[in-house]
Amino acid sequence: MSETSTAYYKSPIGIFKLTGADDAVHSIEFTELESASDEVGPDALGLCCQQLDEYFNGTRHSFELPLRPQGTDFQKSVWQELLEIPFGETRSYMDIARALGKEAAVRAVGAANGRNRIPVIIPCHRVIGSNGALIGFGGGIWRKEYLLKHENVVLL
């Protein structure tokens, strides 16, 4: 296994701390940093920064990155379902639970969504409440709103 490295990415919604190795992205964290080094590091993190640039510039609608999310099998199944939500669309927690064939697991889906350590790439910001409310985003609701508006989602 490759050595873990860190890089920082300056986005319109703040500086992201990226963690990964040559072969995969492990996590993206929102920070409150006002400045950070432009050093990119290993291949996967460099590719991630490039694709984030394209996303925020409006030329990329899906990511093609090697990812290594850490979680339970259930959490990984939720995150895989999040990857199926198209750019510019949203789903409710219930929609995700139904897609997994576990309608009674709505709260567990919400918990798994909240434990997603690779936001934006694994688009947990595209999951909203059944009533259309913007709820449950670890980076802050203002970031979720920005990302949805960036993707031209009509907010209620």
PDB file of C-alpha atoms in Angstrom, residues 83-153:
ATOM      1  CA  LEU A  83     -22.577   8.145  -7.047  1.00  0.00           C
ATOM      2  CA  GLU A  84     -25.618   7.226  -9.151  1.00  0.00           C
ATOM      3  CA  ILE A  85     -27.338  10.597  -8.563  1.00  0.00           C
ATOM      4  CA  PRO A  86     -26.845  12.591 -11.781  1.00  0.00           C
ATOM      5  CA  PHE A  87     -25.298  16.057 -11.803  1.00  0.00           C
ATOM      6  CA  GLY A  88     -28.019  18.655 -11.319  1.00  0.00           C
ATOM      7  CA  GLU A  89     -30.462  16.289  -9.604  1.00  0.00           C
ATOM      8  CA  THR A  90     -31.302  15.471  -6.011  1.00  0.00           C
ATOM      9  CA  ARG A  91     -32.696  12.482  -4.138  1.00  0.00           C
ATOM     10  CA  SER A  92     -34.247  12.175  -0.705  1.00  0.00           C
ATOM     11  CA  TYR A  93     -32.969   9.911   2.037  1.00  0.00           C
ATOM     12  CA  MET A  94     -36.066   7.779   1.413  1.00  0.00           C
ATOM     13  CA  ASP A  95     -35.202   7.542  -2.304  1.00  0.00           C
ATOM     14  CA  ILE A  96     -31.770   6.182  -1.374  1.00  0.00           C
ATOM     15  CA  ALA A  97     -33.242   3.718   1.136  1.00  0.00           C
ATOM     16  CA  ARG A  98     -35.718   2.459  -1.492  1.00  0.00           C
ATOM     17  CA  ALA A  99     -32.983   2.122  -4.112  1.00  0.00           C
ATOM     18  CA  LEU A 100     -31.106  -0.091  -1.644  1.00  0.00           C
ATOM     19  CA  GLY A 101     -34.248  -2.150  -1.000  1.00  0.00           C
ATOM     20  CA  LYS A 102     -34.202  -1.068   2.660  1.00  0.00           C
ATOM     21  CA  GLU A 103     -37.076   1.385   3.009  1.00  0.00           C
ATOM     22  CA  ALA A 104     -37.051   1.071   6.807  1.00  0.00           C
ATOM     23  CA  ALA A 105     -33.408   2.185   6.896  1.00  0.00           C
ATOM     24  CA  VAL A 106     -33.990   5.883   6.171  1.00  0.00           C
ATOM     25  CA  ARG A 107     -32.234   7.001   9.364  1.00  0.00           C
ATOM     26  CA  ALA A 108     -29.332   4.653   8.705  1.00  0.00           C
ATOM     27  CA  VAL A 109     -29.050   6.107   5.202  1.00  0.00           C
ATOM     28  CA  GLY A 110     -28.923   9.586   6.746  1.00  0.00           C
ATOM     29  CA  ALA A 111     -26.220   8.476   9.171  1.00  0.00           C
ATOM     30  CA  ALA A 112     -24.182   6.875   6.370  1.00  0.00           C
ATOM     31  CA  ASN A 113     -24.589  10.014   4.258  1.00  0.00           C
ATOM     32  CA  GLY A 114     -23.226  12.043   7.173  1.00  0.00           C
ATOM     33  CA  ARG A 115     -20.189   9.764   7.460  1.00  0.00           C
ATOM     34  CA  ASN A 116     -19.182  10.230   3.827  1.00  0.00           C
ATOM     35  CA  ARG A 117     -15.530  11.305   3.996  1.00  0.00           C
ATOM     36  CA  ILE A 118     -15.289  12.179   0.287  1.00  0.00           C
ATOM     37  CA  PRO A 119     -17.912  14.930  -0.165  1.00  0.00           C
ATOM     38  CA  VAL A 120     -18.420  16.622  -3.531  1.00  0.00           C
ATOM     39  CA  ILE A 121     -16.835  13.614  -5.295  1.00  0.00           C
ATOM     40  CA  ILE A 122     -19.309  11.240  -3.615  1.00  0.00           C
ATOM     41  CA  PRO A 123     -22.159  13.757  -3.897  1.00  0.00           C
ATOM     42  CA  CYS A 124     -23.835  13.669  -0.489  1.00  0.00           C
ATOM     43  CA  HIS A 125     -24.848  17.304  -1.109  1.00  0.00           C
ATOM     44  CA  ARG A 126     -27.413  15.972  -3.615  1.00  0.00           C
ATOM     45  CA  VAL A 127     -29.404  14.282  -0.836  1.00  0.00           C
ATOM     46  CA  ILE A 128     -32.190  16.405   0.636  1.00  0.00           C
ATOM     47  CA  GLY A 129     -35.137  15.938   2.952  1.00  0.00           C
ATOM     48  CA  SER A 130     -38.371  14.450   1.573  1.00  0.00           C
ATOM     49  CA  ASN A 131     -39.937  17.910   1.848  1.00  0.00           C
ATOM     50  CA  GLY A 132     -37.133  19.459  -0.232  1.00  0.00           C
ATOM     51  CA  ALA A 133     -35.343  20.922   2.793  1.00  0.00           C
ATOM     52  CA  LEU A 134     -31.578  21.259   2.744  1.00  0.00           C
ATOM     53  CA  ILE A 135     -30.587  19.212   5.764  1.00  0.00           C
ATOM     54  CA  GLY A 136     -27.627  17.237   7.004  1.00  0.00           C
ATOM     55  CA  PHE A 137     -24.413  18.485   5.434  1.00  0.00           C
ATOM     56  CA  GLY A 138     -21.178  18.332   7.424  1.00  0.00           C
ATOM     57  CA  GLY A 139     -19.648  21.209   5.472  1.00  0.00           C
ATOM     58  CA  GLY A 140     -22.496  23.516   6.440  1.00  0.00           C
ATOM     59  CA  ILE A 141     -25.808  24.161   4.744  1.00  0.00           C
ATOM     60  CA  TRP A 142     -24.356  27.207   2.957  1.00  0.00           C
ATOM     61  CA  ARG A 143     -21.873  24.937   1.153  1.00  0.00           C
ATOM     62  CA  LYS A 144     -24.624  22.471   0.248  1.00  0.00           C
ATOM     63  CA  GLU A 145     -26.718  25.318  -1.139  1.00  0.00           C
ATOM     64  CA  TYR A 146     -23.745  26.626  -3.134  1.00  0.00           C
ATOM     65  CA  LEU A 147     -23.034  23.187  -4.636  1.00  0.00           C
ATOM     66  CA  LEU A 148     -26.664  22.636  -5.605  1.00  0.00           C
ATOM     67  CA  LYS A 149     -26.923  26.089  -7.165  1.00  0.00           C
ATOM     68  CA  HIS A 150     -23.624  25.451  -8.970  1.00  0.00           C
ATOM     69  CA  GLU A 151     -25.234  22.332 -10.428  1.00  0.00           C
ATOM     70  CA  ASN A 152     -28.310  24.414 -11.330  1.00  0.00           C
ATOM     71  CA  VAL A 153     -30.619  22.554  -8.979  1.00  0.00           C
TER      72      VAL A 153
END
